[in-house]
JSON list of C-alpha atoms in Angstrom, two decimals:
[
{"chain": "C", "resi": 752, "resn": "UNK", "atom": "CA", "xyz": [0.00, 0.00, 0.00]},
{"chain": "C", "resi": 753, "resn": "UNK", "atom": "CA", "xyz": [1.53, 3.53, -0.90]},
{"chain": "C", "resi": 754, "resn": "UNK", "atom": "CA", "xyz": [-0.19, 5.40, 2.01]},
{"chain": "C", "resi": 755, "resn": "UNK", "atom": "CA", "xyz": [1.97, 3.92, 4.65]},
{"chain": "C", "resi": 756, "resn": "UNK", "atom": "CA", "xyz": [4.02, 6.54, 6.32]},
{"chain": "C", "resi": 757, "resn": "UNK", "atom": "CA", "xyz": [7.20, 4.36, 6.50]},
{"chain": "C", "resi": 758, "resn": "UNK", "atom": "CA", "xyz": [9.23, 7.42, 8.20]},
{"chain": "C", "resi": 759, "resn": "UNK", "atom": "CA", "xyz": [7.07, 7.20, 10.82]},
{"chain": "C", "resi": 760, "resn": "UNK", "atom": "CA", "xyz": [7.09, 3.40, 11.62]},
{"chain": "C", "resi": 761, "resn": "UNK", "atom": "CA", "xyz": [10.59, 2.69, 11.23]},
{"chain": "C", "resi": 762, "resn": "UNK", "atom": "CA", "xyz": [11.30, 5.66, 13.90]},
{"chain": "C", "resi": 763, "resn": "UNK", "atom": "CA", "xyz": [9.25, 3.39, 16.36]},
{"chain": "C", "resi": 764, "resn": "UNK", "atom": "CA", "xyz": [11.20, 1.50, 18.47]},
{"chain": "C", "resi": 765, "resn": "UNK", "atom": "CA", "xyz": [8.45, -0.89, 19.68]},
{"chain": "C", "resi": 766, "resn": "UNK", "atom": "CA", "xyz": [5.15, -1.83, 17.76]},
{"chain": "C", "resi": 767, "resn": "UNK", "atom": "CA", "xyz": [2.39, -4.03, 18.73]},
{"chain": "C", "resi": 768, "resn": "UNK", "atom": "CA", "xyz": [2.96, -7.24, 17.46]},
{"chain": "C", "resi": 769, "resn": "UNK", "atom": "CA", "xyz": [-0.12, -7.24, 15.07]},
{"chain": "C", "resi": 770, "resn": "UNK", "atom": "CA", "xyz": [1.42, -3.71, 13.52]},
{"chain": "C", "resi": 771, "resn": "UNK", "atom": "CA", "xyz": [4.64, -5.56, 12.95]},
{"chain": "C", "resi": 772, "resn": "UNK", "atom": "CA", "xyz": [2.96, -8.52, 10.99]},
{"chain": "C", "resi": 773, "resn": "UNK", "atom": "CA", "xyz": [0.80, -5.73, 9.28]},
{"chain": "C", "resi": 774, "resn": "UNK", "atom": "CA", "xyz": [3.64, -3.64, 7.87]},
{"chain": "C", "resi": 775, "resn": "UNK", "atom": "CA", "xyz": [6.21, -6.43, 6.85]},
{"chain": "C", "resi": 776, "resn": "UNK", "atom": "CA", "xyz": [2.75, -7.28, 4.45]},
{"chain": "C", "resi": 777, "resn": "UNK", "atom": "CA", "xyz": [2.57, -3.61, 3.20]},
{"chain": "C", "resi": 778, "resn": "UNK", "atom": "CA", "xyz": [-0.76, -2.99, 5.28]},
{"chain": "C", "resi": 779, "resn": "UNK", "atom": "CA", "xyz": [-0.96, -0.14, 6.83]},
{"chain": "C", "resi": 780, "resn": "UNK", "atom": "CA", "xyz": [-1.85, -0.98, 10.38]},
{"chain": "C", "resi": 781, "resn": "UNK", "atom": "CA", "xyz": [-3.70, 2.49, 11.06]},
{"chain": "C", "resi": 782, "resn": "UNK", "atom": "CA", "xyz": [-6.35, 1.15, 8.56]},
{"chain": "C", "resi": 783, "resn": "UNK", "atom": "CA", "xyz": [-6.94, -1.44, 11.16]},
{"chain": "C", "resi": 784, "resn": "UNK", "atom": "CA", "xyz": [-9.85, -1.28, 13.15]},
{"chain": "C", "resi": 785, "resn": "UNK", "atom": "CA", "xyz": [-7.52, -2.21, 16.71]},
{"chain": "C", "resi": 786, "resn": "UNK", "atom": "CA", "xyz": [-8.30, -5.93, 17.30]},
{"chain": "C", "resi": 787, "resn": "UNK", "atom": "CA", "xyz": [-10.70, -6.95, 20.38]},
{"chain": "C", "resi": 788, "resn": "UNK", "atom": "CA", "xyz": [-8.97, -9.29, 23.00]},
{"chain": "C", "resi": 789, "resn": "UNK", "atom": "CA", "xyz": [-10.97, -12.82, 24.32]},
{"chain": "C", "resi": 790, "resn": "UNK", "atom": "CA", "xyz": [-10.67, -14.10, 27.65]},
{"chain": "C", "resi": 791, "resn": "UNK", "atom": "CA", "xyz": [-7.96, -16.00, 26.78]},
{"chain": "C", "resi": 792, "resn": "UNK", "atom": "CA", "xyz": [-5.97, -13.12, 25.38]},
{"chain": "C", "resi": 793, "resn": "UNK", "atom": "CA", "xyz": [-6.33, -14.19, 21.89]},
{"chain": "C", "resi": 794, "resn": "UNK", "atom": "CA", "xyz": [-6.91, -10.97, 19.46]},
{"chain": "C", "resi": 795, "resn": "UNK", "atom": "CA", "xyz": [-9.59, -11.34, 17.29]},
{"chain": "C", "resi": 796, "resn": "UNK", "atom": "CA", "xyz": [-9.63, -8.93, 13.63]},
{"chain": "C", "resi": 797, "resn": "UNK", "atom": "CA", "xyz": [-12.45, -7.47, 11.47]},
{"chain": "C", "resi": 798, "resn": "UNK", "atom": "CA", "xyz": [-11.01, -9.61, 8.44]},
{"chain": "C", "resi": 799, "resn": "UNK", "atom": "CA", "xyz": [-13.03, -7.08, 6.06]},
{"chain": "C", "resi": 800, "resn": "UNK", "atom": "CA", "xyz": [-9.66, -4.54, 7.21]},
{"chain": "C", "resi": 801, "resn": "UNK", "atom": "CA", "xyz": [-7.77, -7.58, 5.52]},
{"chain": "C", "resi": 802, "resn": "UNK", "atom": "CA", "xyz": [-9.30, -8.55, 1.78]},
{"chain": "C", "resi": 803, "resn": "UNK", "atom": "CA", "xyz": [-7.57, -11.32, 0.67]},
{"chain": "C", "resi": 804, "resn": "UNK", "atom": "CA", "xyz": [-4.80, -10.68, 2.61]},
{"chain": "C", "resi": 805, "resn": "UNK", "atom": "CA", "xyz": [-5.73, -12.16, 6.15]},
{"chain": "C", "resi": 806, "resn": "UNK", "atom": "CA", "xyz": [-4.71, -15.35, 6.31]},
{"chain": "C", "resi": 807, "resn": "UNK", "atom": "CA", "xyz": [-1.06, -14.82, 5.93]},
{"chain": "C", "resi": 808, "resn": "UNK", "atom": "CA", "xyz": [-1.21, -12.08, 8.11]},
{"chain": "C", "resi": 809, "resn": "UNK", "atom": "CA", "xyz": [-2.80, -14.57, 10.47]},
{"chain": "C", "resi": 810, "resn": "UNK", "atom": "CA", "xyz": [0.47, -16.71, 9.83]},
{"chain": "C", "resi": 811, "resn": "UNK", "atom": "CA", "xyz": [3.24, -14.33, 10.22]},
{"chain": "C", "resi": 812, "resn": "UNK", "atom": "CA", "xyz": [1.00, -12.65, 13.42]},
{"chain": "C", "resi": 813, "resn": "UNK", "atom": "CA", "xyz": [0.92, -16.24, 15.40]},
{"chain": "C", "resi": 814, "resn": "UNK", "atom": "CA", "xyz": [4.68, -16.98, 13.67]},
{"chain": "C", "resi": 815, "resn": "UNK", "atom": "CA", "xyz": [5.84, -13.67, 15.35]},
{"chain": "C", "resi": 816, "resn": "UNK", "atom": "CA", "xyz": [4.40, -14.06, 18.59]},
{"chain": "C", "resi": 817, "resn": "UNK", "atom": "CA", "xyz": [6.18, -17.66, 18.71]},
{"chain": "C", "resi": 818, "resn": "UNK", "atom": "CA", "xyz": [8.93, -16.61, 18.26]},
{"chain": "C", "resi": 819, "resn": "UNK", "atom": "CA", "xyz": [9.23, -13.31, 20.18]},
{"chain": "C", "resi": 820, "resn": "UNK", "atom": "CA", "xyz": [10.76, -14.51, 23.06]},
{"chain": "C", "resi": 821, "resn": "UNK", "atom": "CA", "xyz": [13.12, -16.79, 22.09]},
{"chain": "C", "resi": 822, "resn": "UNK", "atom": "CA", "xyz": [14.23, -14.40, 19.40]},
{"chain": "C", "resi": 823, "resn": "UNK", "atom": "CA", "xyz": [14.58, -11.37, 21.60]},
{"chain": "C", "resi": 824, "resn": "UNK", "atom": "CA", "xyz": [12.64, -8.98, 20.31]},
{"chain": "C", "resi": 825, "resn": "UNK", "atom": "CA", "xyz": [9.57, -9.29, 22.53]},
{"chain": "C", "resi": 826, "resn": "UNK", "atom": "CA", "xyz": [8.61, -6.13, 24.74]},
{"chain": "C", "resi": 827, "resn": "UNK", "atom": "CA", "xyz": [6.03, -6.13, 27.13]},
{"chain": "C", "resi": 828, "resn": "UNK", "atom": "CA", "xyz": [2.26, -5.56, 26.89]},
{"chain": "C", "resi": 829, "resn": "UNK", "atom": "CA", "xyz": [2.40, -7.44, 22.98]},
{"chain": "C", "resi": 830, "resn": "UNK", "atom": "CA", "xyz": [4.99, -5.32, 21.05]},
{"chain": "C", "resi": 831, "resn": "UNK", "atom": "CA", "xyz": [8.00, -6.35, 19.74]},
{"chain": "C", "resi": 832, "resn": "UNK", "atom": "CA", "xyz": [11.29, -3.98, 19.34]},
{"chain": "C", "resi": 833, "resn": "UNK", "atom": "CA", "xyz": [10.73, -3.18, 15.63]},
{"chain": "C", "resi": 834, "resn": "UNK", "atom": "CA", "xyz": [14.24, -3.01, 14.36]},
{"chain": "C", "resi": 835, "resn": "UNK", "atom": "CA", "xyz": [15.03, -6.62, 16.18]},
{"chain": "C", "resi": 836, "resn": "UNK", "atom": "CA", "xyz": [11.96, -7.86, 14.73]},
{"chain": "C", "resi": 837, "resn": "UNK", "atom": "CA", "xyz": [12.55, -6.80, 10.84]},
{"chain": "C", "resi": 838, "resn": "UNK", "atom": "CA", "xyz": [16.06, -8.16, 11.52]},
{"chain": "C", "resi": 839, "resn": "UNK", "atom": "CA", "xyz": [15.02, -11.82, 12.12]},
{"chain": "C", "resi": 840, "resn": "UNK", "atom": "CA", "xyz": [12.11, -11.36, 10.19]},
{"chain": "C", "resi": 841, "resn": "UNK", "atom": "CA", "xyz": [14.38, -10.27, 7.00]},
{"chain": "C", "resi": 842, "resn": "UNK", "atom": "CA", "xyz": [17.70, -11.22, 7.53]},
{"chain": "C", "resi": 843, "resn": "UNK", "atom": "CA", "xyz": [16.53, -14.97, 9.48]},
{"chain": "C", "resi": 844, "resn": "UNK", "atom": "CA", "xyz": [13.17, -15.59, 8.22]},
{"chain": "C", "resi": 845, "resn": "UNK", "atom": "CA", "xyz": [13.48, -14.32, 4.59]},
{"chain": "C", "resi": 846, "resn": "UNK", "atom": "CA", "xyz": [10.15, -13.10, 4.76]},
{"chain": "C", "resi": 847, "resn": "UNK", "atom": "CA", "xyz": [9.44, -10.97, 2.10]},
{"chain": "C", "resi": 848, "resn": "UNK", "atom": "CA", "xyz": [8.82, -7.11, 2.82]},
{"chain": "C", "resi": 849, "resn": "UNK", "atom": "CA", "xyz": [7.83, -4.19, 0.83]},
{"chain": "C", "resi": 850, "resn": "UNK", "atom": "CA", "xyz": [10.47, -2.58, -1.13]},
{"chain": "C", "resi": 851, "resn": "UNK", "atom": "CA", "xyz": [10.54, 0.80, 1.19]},
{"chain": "C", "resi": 852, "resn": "UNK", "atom": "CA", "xyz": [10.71, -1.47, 4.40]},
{"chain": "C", "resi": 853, "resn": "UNK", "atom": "CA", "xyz": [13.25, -3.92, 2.95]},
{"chain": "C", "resi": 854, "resn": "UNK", "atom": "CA", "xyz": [15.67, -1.23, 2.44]},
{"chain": "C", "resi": 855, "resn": "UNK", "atom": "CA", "xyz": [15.41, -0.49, 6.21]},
{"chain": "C", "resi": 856, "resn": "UNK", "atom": "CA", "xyz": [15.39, -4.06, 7.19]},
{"chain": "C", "resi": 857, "resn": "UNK", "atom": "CA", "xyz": [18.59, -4.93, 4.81]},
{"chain": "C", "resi": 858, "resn": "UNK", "atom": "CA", "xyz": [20.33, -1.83, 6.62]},
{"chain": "C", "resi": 859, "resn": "UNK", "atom": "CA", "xyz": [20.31, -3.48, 9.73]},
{"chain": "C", "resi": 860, "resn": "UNK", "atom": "CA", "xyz": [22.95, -4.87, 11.13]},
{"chain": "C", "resi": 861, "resn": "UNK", "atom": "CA", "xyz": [23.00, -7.56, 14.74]},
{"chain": "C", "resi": 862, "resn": "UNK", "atom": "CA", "xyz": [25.39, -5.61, 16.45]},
{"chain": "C", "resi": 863, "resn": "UNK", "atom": "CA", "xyz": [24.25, -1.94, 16.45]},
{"chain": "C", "resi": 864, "resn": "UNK", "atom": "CA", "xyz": [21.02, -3.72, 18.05]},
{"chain": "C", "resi": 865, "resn": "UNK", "atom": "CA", "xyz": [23.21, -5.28, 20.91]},
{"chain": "C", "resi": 866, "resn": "UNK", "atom": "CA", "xyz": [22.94, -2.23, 23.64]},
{"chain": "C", "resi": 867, "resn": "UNK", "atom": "CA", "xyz": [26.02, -2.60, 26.15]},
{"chain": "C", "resi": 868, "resn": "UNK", "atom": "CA", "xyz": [25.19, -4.48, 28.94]},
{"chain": "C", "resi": 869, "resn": "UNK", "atom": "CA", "xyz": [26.06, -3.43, 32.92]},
{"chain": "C", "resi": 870, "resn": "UNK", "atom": "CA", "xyz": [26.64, -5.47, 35.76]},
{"chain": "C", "resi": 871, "resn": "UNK", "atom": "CA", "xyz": [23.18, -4.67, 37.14]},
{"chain": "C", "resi": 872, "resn": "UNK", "atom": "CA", "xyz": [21.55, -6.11, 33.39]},
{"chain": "C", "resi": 873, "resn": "UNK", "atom": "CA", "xyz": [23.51, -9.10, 34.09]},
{"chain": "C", "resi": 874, "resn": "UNK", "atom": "CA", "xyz": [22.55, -9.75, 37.73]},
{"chain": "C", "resi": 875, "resn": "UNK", "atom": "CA", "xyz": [18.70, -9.34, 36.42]},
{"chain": "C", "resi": 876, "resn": "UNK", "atom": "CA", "xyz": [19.43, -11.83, 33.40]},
{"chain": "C", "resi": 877, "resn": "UNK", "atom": "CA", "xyz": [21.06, -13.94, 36.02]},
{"chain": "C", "resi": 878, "resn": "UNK", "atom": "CA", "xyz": [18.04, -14.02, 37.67]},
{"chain": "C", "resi": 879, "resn": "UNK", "atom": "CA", "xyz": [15.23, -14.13, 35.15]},
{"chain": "C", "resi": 880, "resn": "UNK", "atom": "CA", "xyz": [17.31, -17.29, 33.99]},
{"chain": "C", "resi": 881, "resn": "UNK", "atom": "CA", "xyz": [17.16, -19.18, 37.24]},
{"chain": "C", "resi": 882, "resn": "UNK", "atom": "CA", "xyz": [13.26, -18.31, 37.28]},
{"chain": "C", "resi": 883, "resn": "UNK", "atom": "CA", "xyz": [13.17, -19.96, 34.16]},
{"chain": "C", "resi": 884, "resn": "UNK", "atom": "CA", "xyz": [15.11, -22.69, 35.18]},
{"chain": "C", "resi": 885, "resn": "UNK", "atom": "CA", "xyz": [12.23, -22.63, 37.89]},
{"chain": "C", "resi": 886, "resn": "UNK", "atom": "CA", "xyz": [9.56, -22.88, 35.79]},
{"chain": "C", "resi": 887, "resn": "UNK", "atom": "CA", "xyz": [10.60, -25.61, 33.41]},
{"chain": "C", "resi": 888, "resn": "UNK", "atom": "CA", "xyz": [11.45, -28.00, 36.27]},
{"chain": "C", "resi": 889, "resn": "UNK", "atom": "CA", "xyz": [8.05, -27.08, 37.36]},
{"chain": "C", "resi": 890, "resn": "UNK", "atom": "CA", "xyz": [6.54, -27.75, 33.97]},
{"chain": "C", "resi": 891, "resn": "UNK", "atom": "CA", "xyz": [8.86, -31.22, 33.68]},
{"chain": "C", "resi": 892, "resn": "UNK", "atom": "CA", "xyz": [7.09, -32.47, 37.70]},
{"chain": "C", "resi": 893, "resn": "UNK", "atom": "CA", "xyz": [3.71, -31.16, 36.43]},
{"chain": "C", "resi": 894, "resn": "UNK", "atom": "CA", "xyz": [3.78, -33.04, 33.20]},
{"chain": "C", "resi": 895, "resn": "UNK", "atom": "CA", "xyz": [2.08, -36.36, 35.78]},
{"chain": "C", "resi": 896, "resn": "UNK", "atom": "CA", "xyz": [-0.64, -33.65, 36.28]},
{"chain": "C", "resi": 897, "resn": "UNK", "atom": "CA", "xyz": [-3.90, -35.13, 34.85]},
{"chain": "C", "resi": 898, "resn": "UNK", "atom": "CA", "xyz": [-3.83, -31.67, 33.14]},
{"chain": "C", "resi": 899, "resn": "UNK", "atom": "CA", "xyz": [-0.06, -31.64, 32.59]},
{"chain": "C", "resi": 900, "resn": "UNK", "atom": "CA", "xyz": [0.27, -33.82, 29.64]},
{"chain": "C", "resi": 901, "resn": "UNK", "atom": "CA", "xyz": [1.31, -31.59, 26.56]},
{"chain": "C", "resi": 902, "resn": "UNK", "atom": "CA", "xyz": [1.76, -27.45, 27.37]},
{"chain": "C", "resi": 903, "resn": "UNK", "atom": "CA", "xyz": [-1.11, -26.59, 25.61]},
{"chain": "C", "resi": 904, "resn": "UNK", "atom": "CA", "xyz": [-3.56, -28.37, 28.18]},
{"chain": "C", "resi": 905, "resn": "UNK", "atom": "CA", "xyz": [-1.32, -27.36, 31.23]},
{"chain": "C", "resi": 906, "resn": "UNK", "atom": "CA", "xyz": [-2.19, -23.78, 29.33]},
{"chain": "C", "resi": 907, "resn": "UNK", "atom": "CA", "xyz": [-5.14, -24.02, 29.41]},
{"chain": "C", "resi": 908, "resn": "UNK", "atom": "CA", "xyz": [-5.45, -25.43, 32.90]},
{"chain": "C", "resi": 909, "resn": "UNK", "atom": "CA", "xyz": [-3.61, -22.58, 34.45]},
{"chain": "C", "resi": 910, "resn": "UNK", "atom": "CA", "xyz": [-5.07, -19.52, 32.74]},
{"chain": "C", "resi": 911, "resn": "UNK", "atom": "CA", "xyz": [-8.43, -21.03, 33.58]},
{"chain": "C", "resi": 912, "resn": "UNK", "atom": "CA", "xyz": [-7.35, -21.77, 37.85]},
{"chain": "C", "resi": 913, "resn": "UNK", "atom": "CA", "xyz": [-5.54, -18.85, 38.11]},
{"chain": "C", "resi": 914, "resn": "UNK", "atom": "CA", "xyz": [-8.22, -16.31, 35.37]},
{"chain": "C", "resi": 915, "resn": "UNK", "atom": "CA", "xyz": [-7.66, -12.97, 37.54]},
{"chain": "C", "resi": 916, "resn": "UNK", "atom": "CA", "xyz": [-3.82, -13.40, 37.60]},
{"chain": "C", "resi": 917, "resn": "UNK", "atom": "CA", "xyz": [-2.50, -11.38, 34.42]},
{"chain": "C", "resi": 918, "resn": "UNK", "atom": "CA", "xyz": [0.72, -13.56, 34.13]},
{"chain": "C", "resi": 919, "resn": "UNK", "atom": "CA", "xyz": [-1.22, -16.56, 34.08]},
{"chain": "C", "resi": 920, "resn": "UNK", "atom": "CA", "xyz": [-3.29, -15.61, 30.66]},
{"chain": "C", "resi": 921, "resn": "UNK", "atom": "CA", "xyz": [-2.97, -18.05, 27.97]},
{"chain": "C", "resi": 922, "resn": "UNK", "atom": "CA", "xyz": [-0.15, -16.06, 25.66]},
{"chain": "C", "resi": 923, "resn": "UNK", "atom": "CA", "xyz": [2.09, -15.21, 28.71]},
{"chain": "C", "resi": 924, "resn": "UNK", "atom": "CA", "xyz": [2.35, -18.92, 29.83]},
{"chain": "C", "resi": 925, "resn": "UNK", "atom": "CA", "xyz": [2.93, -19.76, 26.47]},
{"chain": "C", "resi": 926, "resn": "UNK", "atom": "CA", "xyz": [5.44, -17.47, 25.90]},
{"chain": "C", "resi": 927, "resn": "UNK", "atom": "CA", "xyz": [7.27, -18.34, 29.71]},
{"chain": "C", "resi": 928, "resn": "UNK", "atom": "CA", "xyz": [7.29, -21.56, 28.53]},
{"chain": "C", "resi": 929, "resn": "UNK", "atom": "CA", "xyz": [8.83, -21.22, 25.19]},
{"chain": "C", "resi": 930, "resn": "UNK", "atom": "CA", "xyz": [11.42, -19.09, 26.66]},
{"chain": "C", "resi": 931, "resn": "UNK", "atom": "CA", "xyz": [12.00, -21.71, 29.45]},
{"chain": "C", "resi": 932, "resn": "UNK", "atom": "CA", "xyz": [12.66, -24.28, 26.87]},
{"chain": "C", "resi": 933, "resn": "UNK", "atom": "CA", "xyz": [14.55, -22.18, 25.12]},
{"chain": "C", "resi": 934, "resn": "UNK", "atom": "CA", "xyz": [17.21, -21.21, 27.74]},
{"chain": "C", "resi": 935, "resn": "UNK", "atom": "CA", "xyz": [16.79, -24.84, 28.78]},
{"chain": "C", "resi": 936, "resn": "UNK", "atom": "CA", "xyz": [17.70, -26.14, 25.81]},
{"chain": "C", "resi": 937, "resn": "UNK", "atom": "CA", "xyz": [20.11, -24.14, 25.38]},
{"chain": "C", "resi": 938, "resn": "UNK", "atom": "CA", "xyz": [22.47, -24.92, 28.20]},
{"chain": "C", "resi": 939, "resn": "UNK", "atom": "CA", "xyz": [21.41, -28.88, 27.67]},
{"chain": "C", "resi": 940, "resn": "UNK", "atom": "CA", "xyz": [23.15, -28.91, 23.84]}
]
């Protein structure tokens, strides 16, 4: 789409997570009626903002989200940090962009986005890492849980015990967990 002010978005440093998946498709996200959450914190689009054009939007939206965390470009309340994201999403991914936003995206480079790290960064990583060391052994003992079986029903379980906890919603278990395995698997291989 030509009306997309791409000035403006690439001078963003965080974007909600359906924005991101929006732009990287050429939609313009501010022609997006702003999506209504469930219960279960999925977000739910008029697909008439869309045409044609809303599955694959769907894909890269739930693709993104998956990999936020792991990737490290997640930021809280669902945005990502937009120059992180177009970086894996261009230079890892391969995902195809418009031509104004691949220009940005190809001008990236992995270490102007590393930001110099002090010794109190590294005691908080320190311990955000044994909390999710924490929470997968958790996940591993709960897995004899009649609920526990696979993630998705231990998911489900929580966010529906623990429904007026905010870090118990579906997405932010899901995305604790991935992160969990991810730092888990990590130090395992």
């Amino acid at each position: 789409m030509v009306d997309i002010d791409w000035d403006y978005w690439v001078s963003r440093p965080y974007v909600y997570t359906w924005q991101a998946a929006a732009l990287i498709q050429g939609i313009n996200p501010k022609k997006i009626k702003f999506p209504v959450r469930d219960a279960a914190g999925e977000l739910h689009f008029e697909r008439a903002n869309f045409g044609d054009a809303y599955p694959e939007f769907k894909l890269k939206l739930d693709l993104l989200t998956e990999h936020a965390w792991i990737q490290n470009f997640s930021a809280q309340n669902m945005r990502v940090d937009f120059k992180r994201f177009l970086y894996w999403a261009y230079h890892i991914q391969k995902w195809p962009f418009p031509a104004e936003l691949a220009s940005f995206a190809q001008s990236l480079s992995l270490d102007a986005l590393v930001e110099p790290v002090d010794e109190s960064d590294n005691a908080m990583r320190e311990s955000e890492r044994n909390s999710l060391h924490l929470i997968w052994a958790l996940r591993e003992l709960l897995k004899e849980h009649r609920y526990g079986k696979t993630d998705r029903e231990l998911i489900y379980f929580l966010s529906k015990t623990y429904s007026s906890q905010p870090s118990f919603k579906r997405l932010a278990l899901e995305m604790k967990f991935a992160e969990a395995q991810a730092v888990v698997g990590a130090i395992e291989s």
